[in-house]
Coordinates of C-alpha atoms and ligand atoms in Angstrom, one line a residue:
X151 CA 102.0 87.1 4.0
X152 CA 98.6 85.9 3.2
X153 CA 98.3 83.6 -0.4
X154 CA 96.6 87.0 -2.1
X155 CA 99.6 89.2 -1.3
X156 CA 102.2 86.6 -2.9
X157 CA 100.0 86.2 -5.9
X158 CA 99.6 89.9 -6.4
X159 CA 103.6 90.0 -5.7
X160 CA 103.9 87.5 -8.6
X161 CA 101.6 89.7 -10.9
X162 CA 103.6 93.1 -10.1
X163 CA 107.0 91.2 -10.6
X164 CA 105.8 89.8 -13.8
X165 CA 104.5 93.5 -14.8
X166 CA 107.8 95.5 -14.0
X167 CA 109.8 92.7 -15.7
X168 CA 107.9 92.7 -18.7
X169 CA 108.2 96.6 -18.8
X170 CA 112.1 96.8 -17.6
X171 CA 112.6 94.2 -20.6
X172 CA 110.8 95.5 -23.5
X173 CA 107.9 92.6 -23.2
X174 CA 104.5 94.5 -23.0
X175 CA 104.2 98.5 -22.4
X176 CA 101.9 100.5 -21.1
X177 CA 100.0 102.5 -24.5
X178 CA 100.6 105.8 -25.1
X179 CA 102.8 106.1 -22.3
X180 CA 104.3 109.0 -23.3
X181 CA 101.4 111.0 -22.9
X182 CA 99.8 109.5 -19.9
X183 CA 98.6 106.2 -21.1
X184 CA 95.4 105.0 -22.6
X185 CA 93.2 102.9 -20.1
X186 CA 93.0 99.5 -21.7
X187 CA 95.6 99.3 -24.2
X188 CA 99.4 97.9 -24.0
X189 CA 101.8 97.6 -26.8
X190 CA 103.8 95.1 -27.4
X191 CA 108.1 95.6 -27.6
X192 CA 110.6 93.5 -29.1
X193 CA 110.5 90.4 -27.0
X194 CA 106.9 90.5 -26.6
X195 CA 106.0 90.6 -30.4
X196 CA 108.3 87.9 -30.7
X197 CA 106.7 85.7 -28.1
X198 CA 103.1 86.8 -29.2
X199 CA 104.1 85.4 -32.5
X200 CA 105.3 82.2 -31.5
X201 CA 102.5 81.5 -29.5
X202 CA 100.1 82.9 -32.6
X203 CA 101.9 81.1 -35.1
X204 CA 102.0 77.6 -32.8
X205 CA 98.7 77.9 -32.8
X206 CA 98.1 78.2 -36.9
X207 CA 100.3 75.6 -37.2
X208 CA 98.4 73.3 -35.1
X209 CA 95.0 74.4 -36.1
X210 CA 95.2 74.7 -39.5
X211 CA 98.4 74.1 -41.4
X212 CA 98.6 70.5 -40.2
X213 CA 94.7 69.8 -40.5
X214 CA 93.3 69.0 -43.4
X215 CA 89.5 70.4 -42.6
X216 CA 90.8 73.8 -41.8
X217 CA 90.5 77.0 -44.1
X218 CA 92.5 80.5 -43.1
X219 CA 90.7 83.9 -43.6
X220 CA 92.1 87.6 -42.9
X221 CA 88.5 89.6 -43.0
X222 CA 88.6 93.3 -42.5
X223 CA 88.2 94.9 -39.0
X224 CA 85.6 97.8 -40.5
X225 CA 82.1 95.4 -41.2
X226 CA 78.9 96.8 -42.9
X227 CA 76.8 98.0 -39.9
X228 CA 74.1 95.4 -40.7
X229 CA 77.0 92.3 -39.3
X230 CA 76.6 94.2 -36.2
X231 CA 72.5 94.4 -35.7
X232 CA 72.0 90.8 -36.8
X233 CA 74.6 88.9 -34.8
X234 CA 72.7 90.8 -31.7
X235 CA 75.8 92.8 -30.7
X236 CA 74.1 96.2 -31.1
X237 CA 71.5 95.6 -28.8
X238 CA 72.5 93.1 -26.4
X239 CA 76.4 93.4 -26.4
X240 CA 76.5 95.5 -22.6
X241 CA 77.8 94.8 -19.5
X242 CA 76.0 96.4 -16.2
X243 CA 77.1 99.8 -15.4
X244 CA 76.5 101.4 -12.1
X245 CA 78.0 105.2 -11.1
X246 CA 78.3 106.4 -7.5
X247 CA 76.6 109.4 -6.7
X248 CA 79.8 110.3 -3.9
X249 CA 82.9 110.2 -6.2
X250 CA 81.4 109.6 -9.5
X251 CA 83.4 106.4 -10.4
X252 CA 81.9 103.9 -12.9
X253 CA 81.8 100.2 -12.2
X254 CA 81.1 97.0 -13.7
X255 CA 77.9 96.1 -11.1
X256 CA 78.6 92.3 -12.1
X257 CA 82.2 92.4 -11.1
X258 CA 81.7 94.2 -7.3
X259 CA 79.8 94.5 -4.2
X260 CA 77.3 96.6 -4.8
X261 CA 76.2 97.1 -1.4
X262 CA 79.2 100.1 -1.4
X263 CA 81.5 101.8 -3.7
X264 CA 84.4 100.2 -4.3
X265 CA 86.7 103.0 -4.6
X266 CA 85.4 105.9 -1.6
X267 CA 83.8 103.3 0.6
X268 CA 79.9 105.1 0.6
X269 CA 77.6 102.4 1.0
X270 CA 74.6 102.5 -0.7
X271 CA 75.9 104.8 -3.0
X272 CA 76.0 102.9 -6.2
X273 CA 72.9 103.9 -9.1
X274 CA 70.8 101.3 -10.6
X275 CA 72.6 99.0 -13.4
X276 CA 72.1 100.4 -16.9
X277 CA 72.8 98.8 -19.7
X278 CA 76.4 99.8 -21.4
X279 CA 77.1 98.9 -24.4
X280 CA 81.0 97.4 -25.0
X281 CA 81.0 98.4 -29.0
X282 CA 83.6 101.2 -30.2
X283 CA 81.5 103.4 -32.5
X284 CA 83.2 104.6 -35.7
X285 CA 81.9 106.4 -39.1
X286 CA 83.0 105.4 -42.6
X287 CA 83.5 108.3 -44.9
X288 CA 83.3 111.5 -45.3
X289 CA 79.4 112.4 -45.2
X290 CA 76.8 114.1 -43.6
X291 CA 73.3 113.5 -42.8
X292 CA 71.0 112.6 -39.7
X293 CA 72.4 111.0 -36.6
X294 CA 71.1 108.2 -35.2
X295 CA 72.3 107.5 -31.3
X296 CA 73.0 103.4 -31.4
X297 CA 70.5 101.5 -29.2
X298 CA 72.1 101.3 -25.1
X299 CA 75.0 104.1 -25.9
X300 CA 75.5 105.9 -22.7
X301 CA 75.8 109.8 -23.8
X302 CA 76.3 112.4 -21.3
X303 CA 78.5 115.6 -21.1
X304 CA 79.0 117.5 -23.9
X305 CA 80.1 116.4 -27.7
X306 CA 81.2 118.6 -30.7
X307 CA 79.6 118.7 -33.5
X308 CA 79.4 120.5 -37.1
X309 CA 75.9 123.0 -37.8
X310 CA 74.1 121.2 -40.3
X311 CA 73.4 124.5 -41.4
X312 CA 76.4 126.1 -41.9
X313 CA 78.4 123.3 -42.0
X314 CA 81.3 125.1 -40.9
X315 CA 81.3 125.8 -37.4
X316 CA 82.1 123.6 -34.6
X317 CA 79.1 124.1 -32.2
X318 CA 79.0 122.1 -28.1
X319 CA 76.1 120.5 -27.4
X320 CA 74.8 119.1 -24.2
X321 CA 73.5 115.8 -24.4
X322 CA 71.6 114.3 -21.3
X323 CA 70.5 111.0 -22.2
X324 CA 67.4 110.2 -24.1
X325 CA 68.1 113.2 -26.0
X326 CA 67.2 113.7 -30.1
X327 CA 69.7 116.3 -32.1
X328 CA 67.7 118.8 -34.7
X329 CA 69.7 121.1 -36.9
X330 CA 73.3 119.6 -35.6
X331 CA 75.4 117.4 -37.7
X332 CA 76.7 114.6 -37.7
X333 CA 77.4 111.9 -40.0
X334 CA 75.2 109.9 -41.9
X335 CA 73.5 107.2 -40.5
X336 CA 74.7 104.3 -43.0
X337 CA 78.4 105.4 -42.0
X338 CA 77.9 104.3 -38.9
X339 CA 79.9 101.3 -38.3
X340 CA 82.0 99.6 -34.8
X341 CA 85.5 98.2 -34.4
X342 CA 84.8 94.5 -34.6
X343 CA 84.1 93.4 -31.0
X344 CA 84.9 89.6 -32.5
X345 CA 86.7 87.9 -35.3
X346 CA 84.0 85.2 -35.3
X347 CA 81.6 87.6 -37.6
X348 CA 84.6 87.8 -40.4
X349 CA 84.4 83.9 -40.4
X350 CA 80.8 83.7 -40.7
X351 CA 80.3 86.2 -43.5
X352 CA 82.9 84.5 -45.8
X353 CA 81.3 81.0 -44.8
X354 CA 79.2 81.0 -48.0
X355 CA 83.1 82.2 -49.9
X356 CA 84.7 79.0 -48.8
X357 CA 81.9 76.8 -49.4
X358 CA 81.7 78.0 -53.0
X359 CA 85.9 78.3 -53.6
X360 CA 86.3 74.9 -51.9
X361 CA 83.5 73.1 -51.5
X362 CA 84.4 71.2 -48.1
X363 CA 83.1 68.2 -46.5
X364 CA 81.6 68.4 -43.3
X365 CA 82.5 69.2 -40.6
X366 CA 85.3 71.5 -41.6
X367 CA 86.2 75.0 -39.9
X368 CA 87.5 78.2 -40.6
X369 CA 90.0 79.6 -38.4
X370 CA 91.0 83.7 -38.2
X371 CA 93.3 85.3 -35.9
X372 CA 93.0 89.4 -35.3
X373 CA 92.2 92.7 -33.5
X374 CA 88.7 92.8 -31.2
X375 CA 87.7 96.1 -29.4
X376 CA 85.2 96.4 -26.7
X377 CA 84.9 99.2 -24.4
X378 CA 85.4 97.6 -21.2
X379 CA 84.2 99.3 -18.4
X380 CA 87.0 98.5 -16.3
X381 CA 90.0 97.1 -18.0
X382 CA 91.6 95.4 -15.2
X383 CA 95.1 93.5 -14.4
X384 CA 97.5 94.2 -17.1
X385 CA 96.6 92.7 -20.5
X386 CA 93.5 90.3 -18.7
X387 CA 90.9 92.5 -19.6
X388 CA 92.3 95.4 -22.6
X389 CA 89.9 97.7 -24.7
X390 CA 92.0 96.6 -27.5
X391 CA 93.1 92.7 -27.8
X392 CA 93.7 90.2 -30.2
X393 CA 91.2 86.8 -30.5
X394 CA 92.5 83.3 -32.3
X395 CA 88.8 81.9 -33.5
X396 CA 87.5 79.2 -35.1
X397 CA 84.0 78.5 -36.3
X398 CA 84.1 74.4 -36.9
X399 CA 81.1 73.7 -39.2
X400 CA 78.7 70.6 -38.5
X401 CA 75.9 68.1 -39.1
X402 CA 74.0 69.3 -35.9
X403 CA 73.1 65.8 -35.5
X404 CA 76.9 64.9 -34.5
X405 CA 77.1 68.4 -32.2
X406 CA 77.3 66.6 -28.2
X407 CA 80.8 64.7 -30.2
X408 CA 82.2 67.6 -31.6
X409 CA 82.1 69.3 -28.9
X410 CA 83.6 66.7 -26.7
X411 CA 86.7 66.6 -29.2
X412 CA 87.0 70.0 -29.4
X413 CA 87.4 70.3 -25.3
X414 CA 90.3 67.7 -25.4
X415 CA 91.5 70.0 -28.6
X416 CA 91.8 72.7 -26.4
X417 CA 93.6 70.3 -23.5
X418 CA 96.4 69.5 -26.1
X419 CA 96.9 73.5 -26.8
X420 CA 96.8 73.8 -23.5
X421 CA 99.7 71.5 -23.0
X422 CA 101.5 72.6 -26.2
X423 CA 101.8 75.7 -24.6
X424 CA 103.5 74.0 -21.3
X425 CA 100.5 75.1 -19.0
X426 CA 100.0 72.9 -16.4
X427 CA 97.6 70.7 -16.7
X428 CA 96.3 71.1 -12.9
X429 CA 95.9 74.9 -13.5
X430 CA 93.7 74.6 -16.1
X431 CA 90.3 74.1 -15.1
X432 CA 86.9 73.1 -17.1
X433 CA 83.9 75.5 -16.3
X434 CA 80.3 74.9 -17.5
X435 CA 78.6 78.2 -18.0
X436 CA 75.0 78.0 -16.9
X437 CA 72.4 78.9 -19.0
X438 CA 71.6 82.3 -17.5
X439 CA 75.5 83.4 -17.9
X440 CA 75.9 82.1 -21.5
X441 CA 76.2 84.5 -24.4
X442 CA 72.9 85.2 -26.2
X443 CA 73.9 82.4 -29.0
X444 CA 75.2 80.2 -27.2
X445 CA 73.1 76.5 -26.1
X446 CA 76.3 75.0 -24.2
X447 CA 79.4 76.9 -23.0
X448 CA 82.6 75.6 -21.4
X449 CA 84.7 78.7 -20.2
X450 CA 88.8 77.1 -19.8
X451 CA 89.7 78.3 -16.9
X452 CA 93.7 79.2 -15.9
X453 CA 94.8 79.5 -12.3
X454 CA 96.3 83.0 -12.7
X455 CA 99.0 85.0 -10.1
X456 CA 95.2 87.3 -10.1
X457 CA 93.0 84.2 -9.4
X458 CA 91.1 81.7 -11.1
X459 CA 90.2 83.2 -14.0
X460 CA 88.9 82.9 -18.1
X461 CA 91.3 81.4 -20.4
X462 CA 89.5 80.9 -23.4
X463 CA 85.9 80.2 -24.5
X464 CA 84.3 77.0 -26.1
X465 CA 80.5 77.4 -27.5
X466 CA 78.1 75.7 -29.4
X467 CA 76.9 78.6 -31.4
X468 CA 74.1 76.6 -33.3
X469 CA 72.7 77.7 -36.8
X470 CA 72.1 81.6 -35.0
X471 CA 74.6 83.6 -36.7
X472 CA 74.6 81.6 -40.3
X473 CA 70.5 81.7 -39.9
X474 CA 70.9 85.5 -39.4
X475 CA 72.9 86.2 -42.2
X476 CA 70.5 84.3 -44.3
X477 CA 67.6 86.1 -42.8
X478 CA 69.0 89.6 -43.0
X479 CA 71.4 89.4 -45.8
X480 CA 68.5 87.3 -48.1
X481 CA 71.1 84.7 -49.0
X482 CA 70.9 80.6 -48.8
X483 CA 73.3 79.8 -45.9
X484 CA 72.5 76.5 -46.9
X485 CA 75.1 73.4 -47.2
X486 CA 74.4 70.4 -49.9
X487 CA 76.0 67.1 -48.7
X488 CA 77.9 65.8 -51.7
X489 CA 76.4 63.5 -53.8
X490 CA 72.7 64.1 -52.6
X491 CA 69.8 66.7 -52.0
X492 CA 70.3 66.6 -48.4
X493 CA 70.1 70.4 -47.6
X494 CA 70.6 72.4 -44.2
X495 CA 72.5 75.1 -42.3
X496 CA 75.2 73.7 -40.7
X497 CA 75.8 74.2 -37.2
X498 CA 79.0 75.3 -35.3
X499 CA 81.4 74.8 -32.2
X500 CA 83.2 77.9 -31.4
X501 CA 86.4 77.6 -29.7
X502 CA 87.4 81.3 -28.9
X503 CA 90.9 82.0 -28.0
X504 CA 92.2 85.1 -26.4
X505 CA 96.1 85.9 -27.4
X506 CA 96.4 88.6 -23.8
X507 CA 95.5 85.9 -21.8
X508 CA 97.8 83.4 -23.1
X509 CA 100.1 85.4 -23.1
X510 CA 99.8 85.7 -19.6
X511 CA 99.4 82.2 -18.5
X512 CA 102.6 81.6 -20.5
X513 CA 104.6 84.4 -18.3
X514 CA 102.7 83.5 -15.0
X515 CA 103.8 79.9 -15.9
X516 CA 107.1 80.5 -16.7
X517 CA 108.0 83.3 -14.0
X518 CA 110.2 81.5 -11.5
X519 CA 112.6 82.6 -8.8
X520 CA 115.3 80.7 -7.7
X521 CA 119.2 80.6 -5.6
X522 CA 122.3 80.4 -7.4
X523 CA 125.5 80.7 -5.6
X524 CA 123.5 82.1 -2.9
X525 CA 122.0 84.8 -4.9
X526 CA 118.4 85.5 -5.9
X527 CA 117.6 84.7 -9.6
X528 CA 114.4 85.3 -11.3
X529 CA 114.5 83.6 -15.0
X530 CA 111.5 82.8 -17.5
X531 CA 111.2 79.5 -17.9
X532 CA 109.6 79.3 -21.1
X533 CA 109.2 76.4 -23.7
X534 CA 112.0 76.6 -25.9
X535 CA 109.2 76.8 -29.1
X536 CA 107.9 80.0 -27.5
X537 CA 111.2 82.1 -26.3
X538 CA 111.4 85.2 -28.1
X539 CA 115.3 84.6 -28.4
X540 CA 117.2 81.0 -27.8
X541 CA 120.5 81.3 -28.1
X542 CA 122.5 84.3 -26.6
X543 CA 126.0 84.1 -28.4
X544 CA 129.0 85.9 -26.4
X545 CA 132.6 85.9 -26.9
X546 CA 134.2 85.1 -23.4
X547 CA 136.3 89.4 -23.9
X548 CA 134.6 91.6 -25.7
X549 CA 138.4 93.0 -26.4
X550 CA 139.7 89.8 -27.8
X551 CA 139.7 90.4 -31.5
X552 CA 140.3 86.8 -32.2
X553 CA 136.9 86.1 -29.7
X554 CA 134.9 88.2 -30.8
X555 CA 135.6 87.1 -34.6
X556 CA 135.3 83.4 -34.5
X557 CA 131.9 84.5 -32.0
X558 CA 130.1 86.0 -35.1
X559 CA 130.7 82.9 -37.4
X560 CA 129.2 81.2 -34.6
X561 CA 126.3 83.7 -34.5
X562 CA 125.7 84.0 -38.1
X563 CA 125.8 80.1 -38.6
X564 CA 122.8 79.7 -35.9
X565 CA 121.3 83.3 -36.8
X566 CA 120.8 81.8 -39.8
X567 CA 119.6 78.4 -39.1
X568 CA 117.5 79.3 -36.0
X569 CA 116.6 83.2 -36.4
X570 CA 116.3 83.7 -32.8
X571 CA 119.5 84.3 -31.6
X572 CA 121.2 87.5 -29.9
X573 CA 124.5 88.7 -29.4
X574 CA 125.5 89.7 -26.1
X575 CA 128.7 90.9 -25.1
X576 CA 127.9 93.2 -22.5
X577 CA 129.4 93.2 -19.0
X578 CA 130.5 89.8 -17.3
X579 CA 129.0 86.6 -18.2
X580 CA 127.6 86.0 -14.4
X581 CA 125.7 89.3 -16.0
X582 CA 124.9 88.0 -19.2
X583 CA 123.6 84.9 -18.2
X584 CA 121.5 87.4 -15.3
X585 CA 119.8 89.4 -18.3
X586 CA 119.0 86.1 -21.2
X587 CA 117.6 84.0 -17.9
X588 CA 115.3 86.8 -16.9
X589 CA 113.7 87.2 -20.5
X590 CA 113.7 83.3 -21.2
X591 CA 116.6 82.5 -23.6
X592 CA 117.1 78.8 -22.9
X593 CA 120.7 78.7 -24.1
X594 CA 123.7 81.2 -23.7
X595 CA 126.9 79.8 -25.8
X596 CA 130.2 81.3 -24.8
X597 CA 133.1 81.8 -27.5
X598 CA 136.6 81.4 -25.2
X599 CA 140.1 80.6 -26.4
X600 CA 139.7 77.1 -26.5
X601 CA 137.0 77.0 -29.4
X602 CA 139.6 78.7 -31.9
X603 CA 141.6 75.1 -31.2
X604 CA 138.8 72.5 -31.3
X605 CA 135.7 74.3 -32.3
X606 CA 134.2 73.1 -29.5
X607 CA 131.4 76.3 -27.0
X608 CA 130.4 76.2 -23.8
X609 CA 126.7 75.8 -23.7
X610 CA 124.6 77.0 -20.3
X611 CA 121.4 75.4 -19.9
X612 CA 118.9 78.4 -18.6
X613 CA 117.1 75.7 -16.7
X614 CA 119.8 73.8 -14.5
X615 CA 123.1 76.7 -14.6
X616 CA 124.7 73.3 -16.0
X617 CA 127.8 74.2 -18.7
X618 CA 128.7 71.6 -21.0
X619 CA 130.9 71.8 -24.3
X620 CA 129.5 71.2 -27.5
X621 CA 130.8 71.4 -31.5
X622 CA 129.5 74.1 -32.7
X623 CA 127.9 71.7 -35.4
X624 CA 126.0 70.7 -32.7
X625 CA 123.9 73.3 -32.2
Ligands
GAP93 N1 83.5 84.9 -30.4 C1 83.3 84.6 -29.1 C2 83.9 85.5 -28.1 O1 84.3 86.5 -28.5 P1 84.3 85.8 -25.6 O2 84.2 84.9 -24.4 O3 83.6 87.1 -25.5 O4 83.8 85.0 -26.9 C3 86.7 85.0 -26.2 O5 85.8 86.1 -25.9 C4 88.0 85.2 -25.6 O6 88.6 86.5 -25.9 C5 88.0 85.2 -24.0 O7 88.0 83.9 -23.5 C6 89.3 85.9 -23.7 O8 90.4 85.1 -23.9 C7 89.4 87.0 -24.8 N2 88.9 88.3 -24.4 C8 87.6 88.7 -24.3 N3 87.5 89.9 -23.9 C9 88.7 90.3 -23.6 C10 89.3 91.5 -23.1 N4 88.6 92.6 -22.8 N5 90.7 91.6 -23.0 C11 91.4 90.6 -23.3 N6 91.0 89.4 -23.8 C12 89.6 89.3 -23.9

């Protein structure tokens, strides 16, 4: 079996266990599914957390130059025109004039379509843009098409005359609407396509609540949306995903060693999440395939069961989104140094964190398959800081009275000092310890006769199989 066809094994194990064990579903399954969206179950909320909340912890609770924000998702319009998304956020989209499919031009051969095989079937690129249009209040007015929207087919929309009836309209593109609805043009708005522009707008908030020296950052994690042409291999590329940003404010003077510390910042995340360190790879983004604010990119890289692939993003973003703001919003983006007249608009590194793909390293990382006792075994070997449950807590018979009793002190003492813990009596323990391997649960403790005399468990590392006893106190 060629390297490809393991790796792509690997992916569709990690998939289907993820599913089968109430990690990641597919979104709106029920009805068919969404293209691009997953939600998350039990066990994968749990693991998303403790990956989100490592990373607070690390990059701003136990810093002193870091400030939190929560901004909303729904941003005035004008966030959207100056920070250049509305006219340059699009990727190259090309249709084929056989089957009609739509591509990503930048992500295939374009020499034939990838999904019917017609060569030389694929249209010119045009220019699509990613953002999800939405409209804020109730209102109605003129409509304004936004600048690269692909519109085609048909739409519904109100008569502005009559305001009552639901007329269709055809809409080939380059068309202008008379007499038809819509909503008004200052309701226009777009699901945030980045957190980063909720950071910069409240940069001039923190500066006047705290007054920071410089450098210091401000760190937000939440929802982004972009309509991806082609969401692609399970939660890598989503329509819906969550980002973990920072915008780390600076002298621009000092930018070449900020940006050096921030790249071995992102090494010790890297290893604080148990990646290996010779799967993670450095890539310098040439200046033609850098973002339109960016002057140096380095993309982290993560050898993925899919390839070699986008981790997370580290840019030096300049003065161009603060600069905007001030130029478009008309207010002083300006920072004083303390104690002087010294005056300028600081500069910022960007490190740009995608939670989906972290996620995924984390379970390509940890997904391992191995013999015991001449059986197969697939477990998740995940950092004990990250598993959504660690300790599994069974009495050895579920019909023991005795067992089971003196097995839920032992699970409420450690449900209480650890959180994470599950109870799990069902089936045999060669079972039990099957199903807490296979989501990760680094330790199952097993309740049998002789803890009622000497308080004393057997504990089974996930890792090794290896039993040993322990006090209970122990744990
Ligand atoms: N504020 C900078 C920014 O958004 P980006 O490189 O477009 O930069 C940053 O995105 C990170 O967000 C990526 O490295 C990736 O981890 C994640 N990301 C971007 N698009 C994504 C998508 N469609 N699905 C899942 N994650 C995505």
């Amino acid at each position: 079996m060629s390297d490809k066809n393991i790796k792509n094994e690997k992916m569709e194990a990690i998939v289907s266990l993820a599913k089968r064990r109430g990690f990641i579903y597919q979104g709106s399954e029920v009805y068919g599914g969404l293209s691009g969206t997953w939600d998350f179950g039990p066990l994968g909320v749990s693991l998303k957390r403790n990956i989100m909340n490592l990373w607070w912890k690390m990059f701003v609770d136990d810093r002193e130059d870091m400030y939190g924000v929560d901004a909303a998702i729904l941003m005035n319009q004008q966030v959207w025109k100056a920070s250049g998304h509305v006219d340059t956020f699009t990727d190259p989209l090309v249709e084929c004039s056989e089957c009609k499919s739509l591509f990503r031009a930048d992500k295939i051969d374009t020499d034939k379509c990838p999904n019917c095989g017609k060569e030389n079937s694929l249209s010119l690129p045009y220019d699509f843009n990613l953002l999800f249009n939405t409209h804020v209040g109730a209102s109605w007015g003129s409509f304004e098409a936004p600048a690269g929207q692909h519109l085609k087919g048909e739409i519904k929309v109100v008569d502005n005359e009559t305001r009552d009836g639901v007329v269709k309209v055809s809409i080939k593109e380059g068309d202008t609407f008379n007499g038809v609805t819509v909503y008004e043009k200052d309701a226009l708005t777009y699901l945030r396509p980045e957190t980063a522009q909720g950071i910069f707008t409240n940069y001039k908030n923190i500066v006047d609540s705290f007054y920071p020296d410089l450098p210091f950052g401000i760190a937000q994690q939440g929802k982004a949306f972009r309509n991806e042409i082609s969401p692609r291999d399970f939660i890598f590329r989503s329509r819906e995903f969550e980002q973990m940003e920072i915008e780390y404010f600076i002298d621009p003077a000092n930018w070449e060693a900020e940006f050096s510390k921030w790249v071995s910042l992102v090494h010790d995340w890297t290893k604080a999440l148990g990646l290996p360190e010779e799967n993670v790879h450095e890539l310098e983004v040439p200046e033609a395939d850098r973002a339109h604010y960016s002057k140096r990119t380095v993309d982290f890289e993560f050898d993925f069961p899919i390839g070699r692939e986008e981790l997370l993003g580290l840019a030096y973003r300049t003065d161009f989104d603060l600069k905007n703001i001030q130029d478009n919003a008309g207010k002083n983006m300006e920072y004083t140094v303390k104690g002087t007249n010294t005056k300028f608009i600081p500069h910022v590194i960007e490190p740009s964190f995608g939670v989906e793909r972290t996620i995924m390293a984390v379970l390509s990382t940890a997904y391992t398959e191995d013999e015991v006792n001449g059986e197969k075994r697939v477990f998740l070997r995940l950092p004990e800081h990250l598993a959504p449950v660690k300790y599994a807590i069974s009495p050895l018979l579920k019909n023991k009275p005795e067992l089971v009793s003196k097995a839920r002190e032992v699970y409420d003492i450690l449900k209480k000092k650890h959180g994470n813990v599950t109870w799990d009596d069902n089936g045999n323990i060669g079972k039990r310890y099957r199903r807490q391997d296979e989501i990760g649960t680094p330790y199952c403790v097993v309740i049998d006769f002789e803890t009622l005399e000497d308080s004393m468990v057997t504990i089974r590392d996930r890792d090794t199989t290896v039993q040993k006893r322990v006090a209970i106190s122990e744990l």
